[in-house]
mmCIF file of C-alpha atoms in Angstrom:
data_model
loop_
_atom_site.group_PDB
_atom_site.id
_atom_site.type_symbol
_atom_site.label_atom_id
_atom_site.label_comp_id
_atom_site.label_asym_id
_atom_site.label_seq_id
_atom_site.Cartn_x
_atom_site.Cartn_y
_atom_site.Cartn_z
ATOM 1 C CA UNK B 11 47.051 103.530 251.841
ATOM 2 C CA UNK B 12 49.122 100.667 250.939
ATOM 3 C CA UNK B 13 52.253 100.162 252.865
ATOM 4 C CA UNK B 14 54.331 97.639 251.224
ATOM 5 C CA UNK B 15 55.429 94.951 253.588
ATOM 6 C CA UNK B 16 58.998 95.378 253.020
ATOM 7 C CA UNK B 17 60.637 98.580 252.092
ATOM 8 C CA UNK B 18 64.301 98.440 251.474
ATOM 9 C CA UNK B 19 66.077 101.143 253.622
ATOM 10 C CA UNK B 20 69.685 102.329 253.612
ATOM 11 C CA UNK B 21 71.896 100.265 255.887
ATOM 12 C CA UNK B 22 72.703 102.123 259.207
ATOM 13 C CA UNK B 23 76.140 100.510 259.841
ATOM 14 C CA UNK B 24 79.129 102.717 258.851
ATOM 15 C CA UNK B 25 81.690 101.554 256.350
ATOM 16 C CA UNK B 26 84.515 100.144 258.536
ATOM 17 C CA UNK B 27 87.142 101.421 256.131
ATOM 18 C CA UNK B 28 85.784 104.917 256.417
ATOM 19 C CA UNK B 29 85.849 104.743 260.178
ATOM 20 C CA UNK B 30 89.433 103.445 260.111
ATOM 21 C CA UNK B 31 90.643 106.247 257.908
ATOM 22 C CA UNK B 32 88.842 108.888 259.977
ATOM 23 C CA UNK B 33 90.477 107.641 263.183
ATOM 24 C CA UNK B 34 93.922 107.535 261.571
ATOM 25 C CA UNK B 35 93.457 111.078 260.214
ATOM 26 C CA UNK B 36 92.491 112.439 263.634
ATOM 27 C CA UNK B 37 95.451 110.697 265.321
ATOM 28 C CA UNK B 38 97.915 112.060 262.725
ATOM 29 C CA UNK B 39 96.562 115.619 263.062
ATOM 30 C CA UNK B 40 96.796 115.434 266.856
ATOM 31 C CA UNK B 41 100.338 114.048 266.674
ATOM 32 C CA UNK B 42 101.459 116.858 264.356
ATOM 33 C CA UNK B 43 99.926 119.528 266.636
ATOM 34 C CA UNK B 44 101.525 118.054 269.747
ATOM 35 C CA UNK B 45 104.851 117.615 267.958
ATOM 36 C CA UNK B 46 104.903 121.244 266.860
ATOM 37 C CA UNK B 47 103.975 122.407 270.362
ATOM 38 C CA UNK B 48 106.749 120.335 271.944
ATOM 39 C CA UNK B 49 109.249 121.543 269.378
ATOM 40 C CA UNK B 50 108.470 125.229 269.772
ATOM 41 C CA UNK B 51 108.216 125.041 273.520
ATOM 42 C CA UNK B 52 111.184 122.858 274.276
ATOM 43 C CA UNK B 53 113.586 122.553 271.371
ATOM 44 C CA UNK B 54 113.431 125.740 269.315
ATOM 45 C CA UNK B 55 116.595 127.399 270.624
ATOM 46 C CA UNK B 56 118.200 130.760 269.960
ATOM 47 C CA UNK B 57 121.576 132.378 270.688
ATOM 48 C CA UNK B 58 121.734 135.198 273.240
ATOM 49 C CA UNK B 59 124.703 137.552 273.641
ATOM 50 C CA UNK B 60 125.645 139.441 276.811
ATOM 51 C CA UNK B 61 128.297 142.081 277.352
ATOM 52 C CA UNK B 62 129.936 142.354 280.734
ATOM 53 C CA UNK B 63 132.718 144.464 282.213
ATOM 54 C CA UNK B 64 134.868 142.769 284.798
ATOM 55 C CA UNK B 65 137.163 144.702 287.092
ATOM 56 C CA UNK B 66 140.515 143.009 287.636
ATOM 57 C CA UNK B 67 141.775 144.323 290.982
ATOM 58 C CA UNK B 68 145.449 144.686 291.635
ATOM 59 C CA UNK B 69 146.446 144.308 287.969
ATOM 60 C CA UNK B 70 148.522 147.242 286.738
ATOM 61 C CA UNK B 71 147.442 148.507 283.309
ATOM 62 C CA UNK B 72 150.213 149.093 280.750
ATOM 63 C CA UNK B 73 150.483 149.820 277.050
ATOM 64 C CA UNK B 74 151.087 146.124 276.469
ATOM 65 C CA UNK B 75 147.427 145.535 277.360
ATOM 66 C CA UNK B 76 146.227 147.848 274.603
ATOM 67 C CA UNK B 77 146.818 145.410 271.739
ATOM 68 C CA UNK B 78 145.833 141.757 271.236
ATOM 69 C CA UNK B 79 149.256 141.259 269.607
ATOM 70 C CA UNK B 80 151.198 141.170 272.872
ATOM 71 C CA UNK B 81 151.848 138.032 274.862
ATOM 72 C CA UNK B 82 150.771 139.865 278.046
ATOM 73 C CA UNK B 83 147.329 140.658 276.509
ATOM 74 C CA UNK B 84 146.951 137.077 275.257
ATOM 75 C CA UNK B 85 147.881 135.614 278.646
ATOM 76 C CA UNK B 86 145.588 137.859 280.744
ATOM 77 C CA UNK B 87 142.648 137.537 278.308
ATOM 78 C CA UNK B 88 143.113 133.811 278.138
ATOM 79 C CA UNK B 89 143.066 133.534 281.946
ATOM 80 C CA UNK B 90 139.903 135.653 282.218
ATOM 81 C CA UNK B 91 138.138 133.618 279.500
ATOM 82 C CA UNK B 92 139.090 130.278 281.023
ATOM 83 C CA UNK B 93 137.996 131.465 284.484
ATOM 84 C CA UNK B 94 134.559 132.487 283.143
ATOM 85 C CA UNK B 95 134.231 129.256 281.155
ATOM 86 C CA UNK B 96 135.118 127.177 284.211
ATOM 87 C CA UNK B 97 132.582 129.024 286.351
ATOM 88 C CA UNK B 98 129.701 128.492 283.891
ATOM 89 C CA UNK B 99 130.665 124.912 283.075
ATOM 90 C CA UNK B 100 130.309 124.163 286.795
ATOM 91 C CA UNK B 101 126.930 125.898 287.032
ATOM 92 C CA UNK B 102 123.409 124.847 286.061
ATOM 93 C CA UNK B 103 123.840 126.824 282.851
ATOM 94 C CA UNK B 104 126.635 124.501 281.707
ATOM 95 C CA UNK B 105 124.605 123.261 278.745
ATOM 96 C CA UNK B 106 123.529 126.735 277.714
ATOM 97 C CA UNK B 107 126.890 128.521 277.986
ATOM 98 C CA UNK B 108 128.739 128.571 274.641
ATOM 99 C CA UNK B 109 131.750 130.884 274.901
ATOM 100 C CA UNK B 110 133.262 134.062 276.374
ATOM 101 C CA UNK B 111 135.753 136.364 274.659
ATOM 102 C CA UNK B 112 137.605 139.433 275.903
ATOM 103 C CA UNK B 113 137.123 142.188 273.330
ATOM 104 C CA UNK B 114 139.024 144.910 275.143
ATOM 105 C CA UNK B 115 141.258 145.536 278.161
ATOM 106 C CA UNK B 116 141.156 149.105 279.423
ATOM 107 C CA UNK B 117 142.361 151.139 282.344
ATOM 108 C CA UNK B 118 140.160 152.115 285.248
ATOM 109 C CA UNK B 119 141.957 153.961 288.008
ATOM 110 C CA UNK B 120 144.655 151.604 289.235
ATOM 111 C CA UNK B 121 142.901 148.534 287.905
ATOM 112 C CA UNK B 122 142.149 146.869 284.582
ATOM 113 C CA UNK B 123 138.612 146.505 283.167
ATOM 114 C CA UNK B 124 138.007 143.603 280.803
ATOM 115 C CA UNK B 125 135.107 144.077 278.390
ATOM 116 C CA UNK B 126 133.831 140.622 277.490
ATOM 117 C CA UNK B 127 131.121 139.135 275.282
ATOM 118 C CA UNK B 128 129.410 135.915 276.310
ATOM 119 C CA UNK B 129 127.205 133.706 274.148
ATOM 120 C CA UNK B 130 124.464 131.397 275.413
ATOM 121 C CA UNK B 131 121.873 129.145 273.765
ATOM 122 C CA UNK B 132 118.376 129.218 275.327
ATOM 123 C CA UNK B 133 114.902 128.241 274.135
ATOM 124 C CA UNK B 134 113.006 131.161 272.693
ATOM 125 C CA UNK B 135 110.618 131.251 275.580
ATOM 126 C CA UNK B 136 113.009 132.198 278.362
ATOM 127 C CA UNK B 137 112.189 134.977 280.780
ATOM 128 C CA UNK B 138 115.032 137.285 279.796
ATOM 129 C CA UNK B 139 115.017 139.282 283.019
ATOM 130 C CA UNK B 140 115.285 136.228 285.224
ATOM 131 C CA UNK B 141 117.947 134.745 282.935
ATOM 132 C CA UNK B 142 119.974 137.934 283.168
ATOM 133 C CA UNK B 143 119.887 137.836 286.953
ATOM 134 C CA UNK B 144 120.776 134.133 286.839
ATOM 135 C CA UNK B 145 123.870 134.857 284.738
ATOM 136 C CA UNK B 146 124.808 137.770 286.999
ATOM 137 C CA UNK B 147 124.624 135.605 290.107
ATOM 138 C CA UNK B 148 126.846 132.953 288.494
ATOM 139 C CA UNK B 149 129.337 135.618 287.409
ATOM 140 C CA UNK B 150 129.430 136.844 291.010
ATOM 141 C CA UNK B 151 130.238 133.331 292.115
ATOM 142 C CA UNK B 152 133.506 133.461 290.186
ATOM 143 C CA UNK B 153 136.293 132.505 292.591
ATOM 144 C CA UNK B 154 138.423 135.466 293.549
ATOM 145 C CA UNK B 155 142.113 135.417 294.222
ATOM 146 C CA UNK B 156 142.719 132.256 292.228
ATOM 147 C CA UNK B 157 145.472 132.325 289.662
ATOM 148 C CA UNK B 158 146.273 135.765 291.176
ATOM 149 C CA UNK B 159 143.211 137.169 289.382
ATOM 150 C CA UNK B 160 140.850 139.158 291.597
ATOM 151 C CA UNK B 161 137.827 139.552 289.299
ATOM 152 C CA UNK B 162 134.674 141.541 290.065
ATOM 153 C CA UNK B 163 131.883 141.792 287.467
ATOM 154 C CA UNK B 164 130.556 145.358 287.351
ATOM 155 C CA UNK B 165 127.720 145.112 284.812
ATOM 156 C CA UNK B 166 125.880 142.738 282.498
ATOM 157 C CA UNK B 167 123.984 143.917 279.408
ATOM 158 C CA UNK B 168 122.022 141.769 276.959
ATOM 159 C CA UNK B 169 123.123 142.820 273.452
ATOM 160 C CA UNK B 170 121.900 142.102 269.957
ATOM 161 C CA UNK B 171 123.834 140.114 267.399
ATOM 162 C CA UNK B 172 124.309 143.325 265.376
ATOM 163 C CA UNK B 173 125.872 145.155 268.313
ATOM 164 C CA UNK B 174 128.101 142.116 268.920
ATOM 165 C CA UNK B 175 129.429 142.561 265.380
ATOM 166 C CA UNK B 176 130.133 146.228 266.089
ATOM 167 C CA UNK B 177 132.070 145.373 269.275
ATOM 168 C CA UNK B 178 134.104 142.716 267.532
ATOM 169 C CA UNK B 179 134.928 144.728 264.401
ATOM 170 C CA UNK B 180 136.529 147.412 266.556
ATOM 171 C CA UNK B 181 139.134 144.744 267.325
ATOM 172 C CA UNK B 182 141.753 143.813 264.768
ATOM 173 C CA UNK B 183 142.104 140.444 263.116
ATOM 174 C CA UNK B 184 138.660 138.953 263.740
ATOM 175 C CA UNK B 185 136.907 136.736 261.237
ATOM 176 C CA UNK B 186 133.349 135.486 261.174
ATOM 177 C CA UNK B 187 133.975 132.366 263.303
ATOM 178 C CA UNK B 188 135.155 134.593 266.171
ATOM 179 C CA UNK B 189 132.432 137.207 265.593
ATOM 180 C CA UNK B 190 129.870 134.398 265.802
ATOM 181 C CA UNK B 191 131.651 132.976 268.875
ATOM 182 C CA UNK B 192 131.358 129.612 267.163
ATOM 183 C CA UNK B 193 131.553 126.679 269.533
ATOM 184 C CA UNK B 194 135.029 125.212 269.939
ATOM 185 C CA UNK B 195 135.396 121.897 268.193
ATOM 186 C CA UNK X 28 146.672 133.160 243.691
ATOM 187 C CA UNK X 29 147.777 129.867 242.178
ATOM 188 C CA UNK X 30 146.224 126.699 243.566
ATOM 189 C CA UNK X 31 143.843 128.630 245.813
ATOM 190 C CA UNK X 32 140.105 128.593 246.432
ATOM 191 C CA UNK X 33 137.387 131.251 246.245
ATOM 192 C CA UNK X 34 137.038 133.396 249.343
ATOM 193 C CA UNK X 35 133.579 134.297 250.679
ATOM 194 C CA UNK X 36 132.517 137.826 251.638
ATOM 195 C CA UNK X 37 133.859 138.585 255.121
ATOM 196 C CA UNK X 38 136.461 135.830 255.060
ATOM 197 C CA UNK X 39 139.367 138.303 254.811
ATOM 198 C CA UNK X 40 137.814 141.625 255.853
ATOM 199 C CA UNK X 41 141.139 143.484 255.806
ATOM 200 C CA UNK X 42 141.917 142.641 252.141
ATOM 201 C CA UNK X 43 142.145 145.705 249.890
ATOM 202 C CA UNK X 44 142.362 146.047 246.118
ATOM 203 C CA UNK X 45 144.568 148.991 245.156
ATOM 204 C CA UNK X 46 143.434 150.184 241.742
ATOM 205 C CA UNK X 47 145.336 152.420 239.348
ATOM 206 C CA UNK X 48 142.966 154.260 237.006
ATOM 207 C CA UNK X 49 140.157 151.984 238.225
ATOM 208 C CA UNK X 50 141.784 148.682 237.356
ATOM 209 C CA UNK X 51 143.229 146.269 239.948
ATOM 210 C CA UNK X 52 147.001 146.660 240.256
ATOM 211 C CA UNK X 53 148.008 145.466 243.726
ATOM 212 C CA UNK X 54 146.696 144.065 246.998
ATOM 213 C CA UNK X 55 146.943 145.651 250.413
ATOM 214 C CA UNK X 56 145.892 145.110 254.032
ATOM 215 C CA UNK X 57 143.812 147.495 256.164
ATOM 216 C CA UNK X 58 145.719 148.202 259.435
ATOM 217 C CA UNK X 59 143.626 151.148 260.679
ATOM 218 C CA UNK X 60 140.654 153.183 259.467
ATOM 219 C CA UNK X 61 143.083 155.415 257.508
ATOM 220 C CA UNK X 62 146.092 153.267 256.599
ATOM 221 C CA UNK X 63 146.752 150.335 254.249
ATOM 222 C CA UNK X 64 149.972 148.298 254.276
ATOM 223 C CA UNK X 65 151.291 147.259 250.862
ATOM 224 C CA UNK X 66 154.493 146.732 248.855
ATOM 225 C CA UNK X 67 156.800 149.507 247.658
ATOM 226 C CA UNK X 68 157.231 148.011 244.183
ATOM 227 C CA UNK X 69 153.527 148.552 243.490
ATOM 228 C CA UNK X 70 154.132 152.288 243.367
ATOM 229 C CA UNK X 71 157.478 152.446 241.531
ATOM 230 C CA UNK X 72 156.057 153.868 238.306
ATOM 231 C CA UNK X 73 152.683 154.705 239.721
ATOM 232 C CA UNK X 74 153.346 157.264 242.401
ATOM 233 C CA UNK X 75 150.515 159.797 241.890
ATOM 234 C CA UNK X 76 148.055 159.179 244.767
ATOM 235 C CA UNK X 77 145.255 160.899 242.874
ATOM 236 C CA UNK X 78 145.252 158.076 240.306
ATOM 237 C CA UNK X 79 144.768 155.422 243.001
ATOM 238 C CA UNK X 80 141.610 154.188 244.738
ATOM 239 C CA UNK X 81 141.223 151.486 247.376
ATOM 240 C CA UNK X 82 138.258 149.113 247.188
ATOM 241 C CA UNK X 83 136.949 146.701 249.817
ATOM 242 C CA UNK X 84 134.965 143.468 249.517
ATOM 243 C CA UNK X 85 135.706 140.285 247.602
ATOM 244 C CA UNK X 86 134.738 141.602 244.166
ATOM 245 C CA UNK X 87 136.834 144.188 242.317
ATOM 246 C CA UNK X 88 133.914 144.732 239.939
ATOM 247 C CA UNK X 89 131.268 145.459 242.570
ATOM 248 C CA UNK X 90 133.160 146.441 245.728
ATOM 249 C CA UNK X 91 131.487 147.165 249.078
ATOM 250 C CA UNK X 92 133.349 150.495 249.526
ATOM 251 C CA UNK X 93 135.609 152.748 247.400
ATOM 252 C CA UNK X 94 137.982 155.229 249.043
ATOM 253 C CA UNK X 95 140.464 157.636 247.475
ATOM 254 C CA UNK X 96 144.158 157.819 248.374
ATOM 255 C CA UNK X 97 145.686 160.962 249.850
ATOM 256 C CA UNK X 98 149.342 159.926 250.122
ATOM 257 C CA UNK X 99 151.742 157.027 249.495
ATOM 258 C CA UNK X 100 154.725 156.407 251.837
ATOM 259 C CA UNK X 101 157.399 154.183 250.271
ATOM 260 C CA UNK X 102 160.236 152.923 252.522
ATOM 261 C CA UNK X 103 163.204 155.257 252.110
ATOM 262 C CA UNK X 104 165.593 152.361 251.573
ATOM 263 C CA UNK X 105 163.557 150.346 249.123
ATOM 264 C CA UNK X 106 165.970 148.609 246.706
ATOM 265 C CA UNK X 107 164.286 147.241 243.585
ATOM 266 C CA UNK X 108 167.364 145.231 242.543
ATOM 267 C CA UNK X 109 167.422 143.137 245.705
ATOM 268 C CA UNK X 110 163.736 143.576 246.743
ATOM 269 C CA UNK X 111 164.964 144.875 250.097
ATOM 270 C CA UNK X 112 162.552 146.979 252.209
ATOM 271 C CA UNK X 113 159.677 146.265 249.831
ATOM 272 C CA UNK X 114 157.055 147.929 252.012
ATOM 273 C CA UNK X 115 154.789 150.964 251.658
ATOM 274 C CA UNK X 116 151.943 152.670 253.522
ATOM 275 C CA UNK X 117 148.913 154.115 251.748
ATOM 276 C CA UNK X 118 146.992 156.834 253.549
ATOM 277 C CA UNK X 119 143.323 157.072 252.602
ATOM 278 C CA UNK X 120 141.610 160.412 252.071
ATOM 279 C CA UNK X 121 138.869 159.546 254.564
ATOM 280 C CA UNK X 122 138.173 157.061 257.379
ATOM 281 C CA UNK X 123 136.854 153.641 256.388
ATOM 282 C CA UNK X 124 133.621 152.552 258.042
ATOM 283 C CA UNK X 125 134.139 149.212 259.768
ATOM 284 C CA UNK X 126 131.565 146.438 259.616
ATOM 285 C CA UNK X 127 131.398 142.672 259.511
ATOM 286 C CA UNK X 128 132.951 142.653 256.048
ATOM 287 C CA UNK X 129 135.524 145.453 256.365
ATOM 288 C CA UNK X 130 137.854 145.853 259.361
ATOM 289 C CA UNK X 131 141.529 145.705 260.280
ATOM 290 C CA UNK X 132 144.068 142.934 260.564
ATOM 291 C CA UNK X 133 146.325 142.885 263.626
ATOM 292 C CA UNK X 134 149.948 143.980 263.358
ATOM 293 C CA UNK X 135 152.354 141.560 265.055
ATOM 294 C CA UNK X 136 154.802 142.544 267.753
ATOM 295 C CA UNK X 137 158.374 142.965 266.521
ATOM 296 C CA UNK X 138 159.364 139.866 268.478
ATOM 297 C CA UNK X 139 156.404 137.705 267.433
ATOM 298 C CA UNK X 140 157.625 134.238 266.476
ATOM 299 C CA UNK X 141 156.831 133.011 262.933
ATOM 300 C CA UNK X 142 157.605 129.311 263.046
ATOM 301 C CA UNK X 143 158.759 127.397 259.954
ATOM 302 C CA UNK X 144 156.128 124.812 259.040
ATOM 303 C CA UNK X 145 153.282 126.813 260.546
ATOM 304 C CA UNK X 146 150.214 127.495 258.402
ATOM 305 C CA UNK X 147 149.545 130.845 256.777
ATOM 306 C CA UNK X 148 147.071 132.168 254.204
ATOM 307 C CA UNK X 149 147.827 134.424 251.257
ATOM 308 C CA UNK X 150 144.968 136.189 249.497
ATOM 309 C CA UNK X 151 144.518 138.290 246.396
ATOM 310 C CA UNK X 152 143.049 138.871 242.962
ATOM 311 C CA UNK X 153 146.244 137.885 241.168
ATOM 312 C CA UNK X 154 146.521 135.514 238.253
ATOM 313 C CA UNK X 155 145.985 131.812 238.754
ATOM 314 C CA UNK X 156 148.899 130.855 236.530
ATOM 315 C CA UNK X 157 152.211 132.444 235.601
ATOM 316 C CA UNK X 158 151.637 135.260 233.107
ATOM 317 C CA UNK X 159 147.886 134.850 233.467
ATOM 318 C CA UNK X 160 145.480 137.733 234.079
ATOM 319 C CA UNK X 161 144.057 138.955 237.363
ATOM 320 C CA UNK X 162 140.661 137.663 238.467
ATOM 321 C CA UNK X 163 137.602 139.620 239.663
ATOM 322 C CA UNK X 164 136.867 137.496 242.779
ATOM 323 C CA UNK X 165 139.150 137.163 245.781
ATOM 324 C CA UNK X 166 141.094 133.929 246.126
ATOM 325 C CA UNK X 167 142.818 132.410 249.173
ATOM 326 C CA UNK X 168 145.798 130.067 249.295
ATOM 327 C CA UNK X 169 146.901 127.953 252.266
ATOM 328 C CA UNK X 170 150.685 127.754 252.522
ATOM 329 C CA UNK X 171 153.394 126.886 255.051
ATOM 330 C CA UNK X 172 156.132 129.130 256.399
ATOM 331 C CA UNK X 173 159.534 128.003 255.038
ATOM 332 C CA UNK X 174 162.695 128.901 256.921
ATOM 333 C CA UNK X 175 165.069 131.323 255.211
ATOM 334 C CA UNK X 176 167.778 128.663 255.448
ATOM 335 C CA UNK X 177 165.746 126.182 253.405
ATOM 336 C CA UNK X 178 164.587 128.920 251.077
ATOM 337 C CA UNK X 179 168.161 129.991 250.378
ATOM 338 C CA UNK X 180 169.274 126.509 249.381
ATOM 339 C CA UNK X 181 171.163 126.416 246.085
ATOM 340 C CA UNK X 182 168.146 124.790 244.402
ATOM 341 C CA UNK X 183 166.003 127.568 245.895
ATOM 342 C CA UNK X 184 166.911 131.237 245.937
ATOM 343 C CA UNK X 185 170.570 130.644 246.700
ATOM 344 C CA UNK X 186 171.021 133.401 249.278
ATOM 345 C CA UNK X 187 168.775 136.085 247.757
ATOM 346 C CA UNK X 188 166.306 135.863 250.635
ATOM 347 C CA UNK X 189 167.480 138.374 253.255
ATOM 348 C CA UNK X 190 166.550 138.768 256.926
ATOM 349 C CA UNK X 191 163.769 141.238 256.185
ATOM 350 C CA UNK X 192 162.114 138.654 253.951
ATOM 351 C CA UNK X 193 160.022 135.550 254.634
ATOM 352 C CA UNK X 194 159.295 132.509 252.464
ATOM 353 C CA UNK X 195 155.990 130.664 252.270
ATOM 354 C CA UNK X 196 154.638 128.000 249.967
ATOM 355 C CA UNK X 197 154.552 124.223 249.659
ATOM 356 C CA UNK X 198 157.702 122.137 249.130
ATOM 357 C CA UNK X 199 156.073 120.542 246.111
ATOM 358 C CA UNK X 200 154.828 123.919 244.853
ATOM 359 C CA UNK X 201 151.335 124.404 243.473
ATOM 360 C CA UNK X 202 150.005 127.011 245.936
ATOM 361 C CA UNK X 203 151.522 130.465 245.699
ATOM 362 C CA UNK X 204 150.917 134.139 245.152
ATOM 363 C CA UNK X 205 151.250 135.297 241.526
ATOM 364 C CA UNK X 206 151.112 138.438 239.366
ATOM 365 C CA UNK X 207 148.611 140.927 240.776
ATOM 366 C CA UNK X 208 148.849 139.596 244.327
ATOM 367 C CA UNK X 209 151.750 141.931 245.171
ATOM 368 C CA UNK X 210 151.223 144.024 248.271
ATOM 369 C CA UNK X 211 148.636 141.595 249.595
ATOM 370 C CA UNK X 212 148.768 140.028 253.077
ATOM 371 C CA UNK X 213 150.186 136.729 254.331
ATOM 372 C CA UNK X 214 148.314 136.131 257.594
ATOM 373 C CA UNK X 215 148.407 133.716 260.524
ATOM 374 C CA UNK X 216 145.949 132.981 263.359
ATOM 375 C CA UNK X 217 146.948 133.097 267.038
ATOM 376 C CA UNK X 218 145.688 131.039 269.989
ATOM 377 C CA UNK X 219 142.713 133.377 270.561
ATOM 378 C CA UNK X 220 141.515 133.255 266.930
ATOM 379 C CA UNK X 221 142.957 136.679 266.083
ATOM 380 C CA UNK X 222 144.668 137.052 262.682
ATOM 381 C CA UNK X 223 147.988 138.828 262.191
ATOM 382 C CA UNK X 224 149.720 140.013 259.015
ATOM 383 C CA UNK X 225 153.172 138.416 258.998
ATOM 384 C CA UNK X 226 154.121 139.005 255.325
ATOM 385 C CA UNK X 227 153.483 141.240 252.307
ATOM 386 C CA UNK X 228 153.522 139.604 248.852
ATOM 387 C CA UNK X 229 156.814 140.767 247.341
ATOM 388 C CA UNK X 230 158.567 138.538 244.792
ATOM 389 C CA UNK X 231 159.337 134.987 243.604
ATOM 390 C CA UNK X 232 160.526 133.027 240.571
ATOM 391 C CA UNK X 233 157.448 132.506 238.405
ATOM 392 C CA UNK X 234 154.580 131.024 240.481
ATOM 393 C CA UNK X 235 154.050 127.777 242.306
ATOM 394 C CA UNK X 236 157.223 126.004 241.184
ATOM 395 C CA UNK X 237 158.796 123.430 243.530
ATOM 396 C CA UNK X 238 161.693 124.907 245.564
ATOM 397 C CA UNK X 239 160.686 128.417 244.423
ATOM 398 C CA UNK X 240 158.201 129.549 247.106
ATOM 399 C CA UNK X 241 156.754 133.023 247.391
ATOM 400 C CA UNK X 242 158.965 135.591 249.093
ATOM 401 C CA UNK X 243 157.282 138.115 251.370
ATOM 402 C CA UNK X 244 158.369 141.237 253.237
ATOM 403 C CA UNK X 245 158.728 140.141 256.887
ATOM 404 C CA UNK X 246 156.343 142.563 258.666
ATOM 405 C CA UNK X 247 157.846 141.978 262.151
ATOM 406 C CA UNK X 248 161.104 143.483 260.857
ATOM 407 C CA UNK X 249 159.276 146.723 260.022
ATOM 408 C CA UNK X 250 157.053 146.991 263.067
ATOM 409 C CA UNK X 251 158.875 150.056 264.423
ATOM 410 C CA UNK X 252 158.883 151.705 260.963
ATOM 411 C CA UNK X 253 155.111 151.280 260.784
ATOM 412 C CA UNK X 254 154.678 152.822 264.275
ATOM 413 C CA UNK X 255 157.016 155.660 263.382
ATOM 414 C CA UNK X 256 155.044 156.486 260.215
ATOM 415 C CA UNK X 257 151.471 155.894 261.411
ATOM 416 C CA UNK X 258 151.488 155.851 265.212
ATOM 417 C CA UNK X 259 149.789 152.437 265.167
#
């Protein structure tokens, strides 16, 4: 059987352009996957709301504390909010803490109970139970007996945004920036 | 409102449209789940509560809630000639359900300071020019409190503004309440971002003219009257 001496055969070397494009495509796909992973794991953040009740020892309740219109209500609420803000701004949650607002002052025995709402910003992947205990421990670190406020947190409850709206709309004179506890400019 | 801008849903959740025979007639402010604060002159010739409804939300055409009126309380000493005691309470025939878009404004203390030059907002569905027609979407106007002394200048209202009244507007005019805004709220924000009603749209010479600001019923002067009538 004749076997021609020379048979032309397809060349075995790949087209360099093809190789280049294939490498670039793989690198881009990997970069996108890694970028998405980093974003969702580290940067995709969400707001979390917590309700707490803080017992103010030694503060006599009076009718003046029943309405946000009185100077006495404004002054006591303002002191409680600034105390909480100071405590969190000096903690390792300083970058996550957004704001605290007193939504109600009520009587409890001889003392005053302040119902407050706090807003934090965490990544979506936090362990909510451990974060709750973290916030509780910081609240319990609040200095007592400063500015003649003797404050003792009694409970901390994670709440939904919808329930936050319900708590706020029971108060008078609130607009959406307060309901959202928008960050102070 | 003359010289105002469009309000978004939830911006002024206490704003009420008081409608006579289902057409907007006056504004009002929700102060509890049963009571609305408004102006006495709104009800001078329209005193039958069964003809009134209160609607909530920024649109008078497609409101978020409609509630009937059970009674109207006009101040006993309301004087149309001098606009004195131009204040009224409207009792609703059922409780309003509060939500993000509908809830109360705070009532100020009787001794709450209202400083001349401070910012206030007036809202309503009134006309946007003198003798114009009311509008279907809520408007808001940013004004400044003007002292009664300045307001009573000869070029202004020349003494017609009494102690139970409050002036607000801009010295150069241009932003003001107008026809159809009557009874609506003039509100201010306090240091904790709570909003208080400090005035009720009452009267003025035309709308938005320089030296002729809007004149409002001074709510702090009637704080005890409101408590006496509503318990709030």
